[in-house]
Short mmCIF file of C-alpha atoms in Angstrom, two decimals:
data_model
loop_
_atom_site.label_atom_id
_atom_site.label_comp_id
_atom_site.label_asym_id
_atom_site.label_seq_id
_atom_site.Cartn_x
_atom_site.Cartn_y
_atom_site.Cartn_z
CA THR A 1 74.53 -6.62 -27.24
CA PRO A 2 75.29 -7.90 -30.56
CA ASN A 3 75.36 -11.82 -29.91
CA ASP A 4 72.61 -11.85 -28.34
CA GLN A 5 71.01 -10.36 -31.04
CA LEU A 6 72.71 -12.99 -33.02
CA LYS A 7 71.23 -15.57 -31.06
CA ASN A 8 67.68 -14.83 -31.09
CA ALA A 9 68.12 -13.94 -34.69
CA ALA A 10 69.15 -17.75 -35.29
CA LYS A 11 66.59 -19.11 -33.00
CA LYS A 12 63.87 -17.37 -34.77
CA GLY A 13 65.28 -17.56 -38.38
CA ASP A 14 65.37 -13.63 -38.93
CA LEU A 15 67.92 -13.27 -41.51
CA ASP A 16 68.12 -9.24 -41.94
CA SER A 17 68.71 -9.13 -37.48
CA ALA A 18 71.36 -12.06 -38.42
CA GLN A 19 72.86 -9.85 -40.37
CA LYS A 20 72.49 -6.88 -38.52
CA ALA A 21 74.28 -8.50 -35.37
CA VAL A 22 77.06 -9.51 -37.34
CA SER A 23 77.43 -5.95 -39.64
CA GLU A 24 77.43 -4.69 -35.58
CA GLY A 25 80.12 -6.61 -34.20
CA ALA A 26 78.52 -10.10 -33.38
CA ASP A 27 80.61 -13.16 -33.82
CA VAL A 28 79.38 -16.22 -35.08
CA ARG A 29 82.07 -18.26 -32.59
CA HIS A 30 80.29 -16.56 -29.17
CA MET A 31 79.14 -19.56 -27.55
CA PHE A 32 75.47 -19.64 -25.47
CA ASP A 33 75.39 -23.05 -23.66
CA GLY A 34 77.75 -24.68 -25.35
CA ARG A 35 76.47 -23.96 -28.59
CA CYS A 36 77.17 -21.82 -31.41
CA ALA A 37 74.65 -19.47 -33.56
CA TRP A 38 74.59 -21.97 -36.46
CA GLN A 39 74.52 -25.17 -34.57
CA ILE A 40 71.08 -23.24 -32.80
CA ALA A 41 69.65 -22.04 -35.71
CA LEU A 42 70.33 -25.49 -36.97
CA GLN A 43 68.44 -26.86 -33.68
CA SER A 44 65.52 -24.04 -34.75
CA ARG A 45 65.32 -25.85 -38.08
CA GLU A 46 64.96 -29.14 -36.60
CA SER A 47 62.41 -28.20 -33.59
CA ALA A 48 60.20 -26.84 -36.88
CA LEU A 49 60.14 -29.42 -38.74
CA GLN A 50 58.90 -31.63 -35.94
CA LYS A 51 56.47 -29.59 -34.93
CA ARG A 52 55.23 -29.42 -38.40
CA GLU A 53 55.12 -33.83 -38.63
CA SER A 54 53.05 -33.27 -35.29
CA VAL A 55 50.27 -30.95 -37.08
CA VAL A 56 47.57 -32.45 -38.42
CA ASN A 57 44.76 -31.14 -41.46
CA ASP A 58 46.01 -27.41 -40.46
CA TRP A 59 47.88 -26.91 -43.51
CA ASN A 60 48.60 -23.17 -42.74
CA ARG A 61 50.28 -24.37 -39.60
CA ARG A 62 52.33 -26.75 -41.37
CA SER A 63 53.11 -24.27 -44.19
CA GLU A 64 54.05 -21.54 -41.40
CA LEU A 65 56.32 -24.09 -39.43
CA GLN A 66 57.90 -25.13 -42.93
CA ARG A 67 58.86 -21.22 -43.87
CA GLU A 68 60.08 -21.20 -40.17
CA ALA A 69 62.30 -23.73 -41.01
CA ASN A 70 63.40 -22.69 -43.87
CA ASN A 71 64.34 -19.53 -42.28
CA CYS A 72 66.21 -20.93 -40.49
CA GLU A 73 67.92 -22.78 -42.51
CA ARG A 74 68.59 -19.36 -43.97
CA VAL A 75 70.37 -17.99 -40.58
CA ALA A 76 72.53 -21.49 -40.42
CA ASP A 77 73.78 -20.75 -44.10
CA TYR A 78 74.81 -17.05 -43.49
CA CYS A 79 76.60 -17.49 -39.92
CA VAL A 80 78.77 -20.74 -42.16
CA THR A 81 79.60 -17.50 -45.15
CA VAL A 82 80.53 -15.72 -42.46
CA ALA A 83 82.68 -18.33 -40.65
CA THR A 84 84.17 -19.31 -43.55
CA THR A 85 84.83 -15.47 -44.65
CA LYS A 86 86.97 -15.39 -41.25
CA LEU A 87 88.40 -18.89 -41.82
CA LYS A 88 90.12 -17.62 -44.92
CA GLU A 89 91.09 -14.58 -42.94
CA ALA A 90 92.66 -16.50 -40.03
CA ILE A 91 94.32 -18.55 -43.09
CA ALA A 92 96.27 -15.48 -44.95
CA GLU A 93 97.00 -14.17 -41.03
CA GLY A 94 98.52 -17.04 -40.03
CA LYS A 95 95.71 -17.92 -37.13
CA GLU A 96 95.98 -21.57 -36.72
CA GLY A 97 93.45 -20.95 -33.61
CA ARG A 98 91.20 -19.04 -35.38
CA VAL A 99 91.18 -21.24 -37.89
CA ALA A 100 90.51 -24.13 -35.78
CA ALA A 101 87.65 -22.39 -33.94
CA TYR A 102 85.79 -20.59 -37.51
CA HIS A 103 86.04 -24.18 -38.37
CA ALA A 104 84.45 -25.77 -35.18
CA VAL A 105 81.46 -23.34 -35.90
CA GLY A 106 80.60 -24.23 -39.12
CA GLY A 107 83.61 -22.71 -41.31
CA ARG A 108 84.01 -24.97 -44.26
CA LEU A 109 87.65 -26.15 -45.41
CA GLU A 110 86.71 -27.69 -48.60
CA GLY A 111 89.67 -25.96 -51.15
CA LEU A 112 91.28 -24.16 -48.58
CA VAL A 113 94.78 -26.08 -48.60
CA LEU A 114 96.43 -23.85 -51.64
CA LEU A 115 96.10 -21.14 -49.95
CA ALA A 116 97.28 -21.84 -46.69
CA ALA A 117 100.64 -23.67 -48.51
CA THR A 118 100.82 -19.54 -49.61
CA SER A 119 99.54 -17.22 -47.23
CA THR A 120 101.57 -18.04 -44.73
CA PRO A 121 104.52 -20.56 -43.35
CA SER A 122 102.16 -22.78 -41.04
CA VAL A 123 102.20 -25.87 -40.95
CA GLY A 124 100.03 -26.40 -37.97
CA ILE A 125 97.28 -24.64 -40.40
CA VAL A 126 97.93 -26.81 -43.32
CA HIS A 127 97.45 -29.92 -40.88
CA HIS A 128 94.44 -28.70 -39.85
CA LEU A 129 93.38 -28.63 -43.42
CA VAL A 130 94.54 -32.15 -44.76
CA ASN A 131 93.07 -33.91 -41.40
CA ASN A 132 89.97 -32.06 -41.55
CA CYS A 133 88.73 -32.53 -45.22
CA VAL A 134 89.33 -34.86 -47.77
CA ASP A 135 89.37 -32.85 -50.50
CA ASN A 136 92.36 -30.04 -48.86
CA TYR A 137 94.25 -34.16 -48.00
CA ARG A 138 93.53 -35.07 -51.77
CA ALA A 139 94.61 -31.53 -53.30
CA LEU A 140 97.99 -32.64 -51.68
CA TRP A 141 98.22 -35.44 -54.55
CA ASN A 142 98.44 -32.38 -57.41
CA SER A 143 102.24 -32.65 -56.67
CA PHE A 144 102.00 -34.95 -59.66
CA GLY A 145 100.82 -34.65 -63.24
CA SER A 146 100.34 -31.56 -65.92
CA ASN A 147 99.14 -29.18 -62.65
CA LYS A 148 102.24 -29.51 -60.26
CA ASP A 149 103.43 -26.34 -60.73
CA GLN A 150 100.61 -25.10 -59.42
CA SER A 151 100.34 -28.06 -56.42
CA PRO A 152 100.56 -26.67 -52.51
CA TYR A 153 103.90 -28.30 -52.48
CA ALA A 154 105.20 -26.67 -55.12
CA GLN A 155 103.78 -22.95 -54.16
CA ALA A 156 104.89 -23.90 -50.34
CA LYS A 157 108.54 -23.62 -52.05
CA ALA A 158 108.09 -20.73 -53.95
CA LYS A 159 107.28 -18.98 -51.05
CA LYS A 160 110.12 -20.42 -49.22
CA HIS A 161 107.27 -22.14 -46.93
CA ASP A 162 109.94 -25.08 -46.31
CA ALA A 163 108.55 -26.44 -42.85
CA THR A 164 105.14 -26.47 -44.44
CA ALA A 165 106.40 -27.99 -48.13
CA ALA A 166 108.94 -30.36 -45.81
CA TYR A 167 105.35 -31.44 -43.88
CA ILE A 168 103.31 -31.86 -47.42
CA GLN A 169 106.12 -33.92 -48.57
CA GLN A 170 106.35 -36.19 -45.60
CA GLN A 171 102.76 -36.42 -45.58
CA LEU A 172 103.06 -37.69 -49.30
CA THR A 173 105.99 -40.40 -48.72
CA VAL A 174 104.00 -41.64 -45.88
CA GLU A 175 100.92 -42.82 -48.11
CA VAL A 176 103.57 -44.00 -50.94
CA SER A 177 105.30 -45.77 -48.26
CA LYS A 178 101.96 -47.57 -47.53
CA ALA A 179 100.74 -48.00 -50.85
CA VAL A 180 104.36 -49.90 -51.71
CA ALA A 181 103.42 -52.04 -48.18
CA ASP A 182 100.14 -53.14 -49.36
CA ASN A 183 101.76 -53.74 -52.69
CA ASN A 184 99.01 -51.49 -54.17
CA LEU A 185 101.09 -49.89 -56.77
CA SER A 186 98.35 -48.06 -58.77
CA HIS A 187 98.60 -45.76 -55.97
CA VAL A 188 102.11 -44.61 -56.86
#
């Protein structure tokens, strides 16, 4: 099956086979004994590196193991790229469960809170992005200053995603209240 092909490609560090498996329908979220292809590729990379360190006086074998580790890393990076692309699609479609699932298998969250605020009225997606990525949390603070019209809050309001805007406003209010209570006025 394509999922098994992806698993084998991840184990071997075979990027071409990984790409072929995904093009044939392999799902990067598929789990094999509790691990996804991204995790399998990373584990294979670490295994190759450990073997390389145990090899003494055989520079050809050490080089071969380093290549294997590098190839496994390329497959892992490819899985992350696919998961991130699928995660963005899930945000645009308002599929909260898929956002969490693609994040769990390596999908990157950085810089996606504005997409979520403008794409869907899903408070759950914005909550996931803000609570699992400090860059997205910091992006909420763009509600102030010269970029305030481009902030996640302003964009959610403009799209009439009122629940999302209210959530963002509540997050900001909590932080401002903490800063005032701590007499940390530089954050206000």
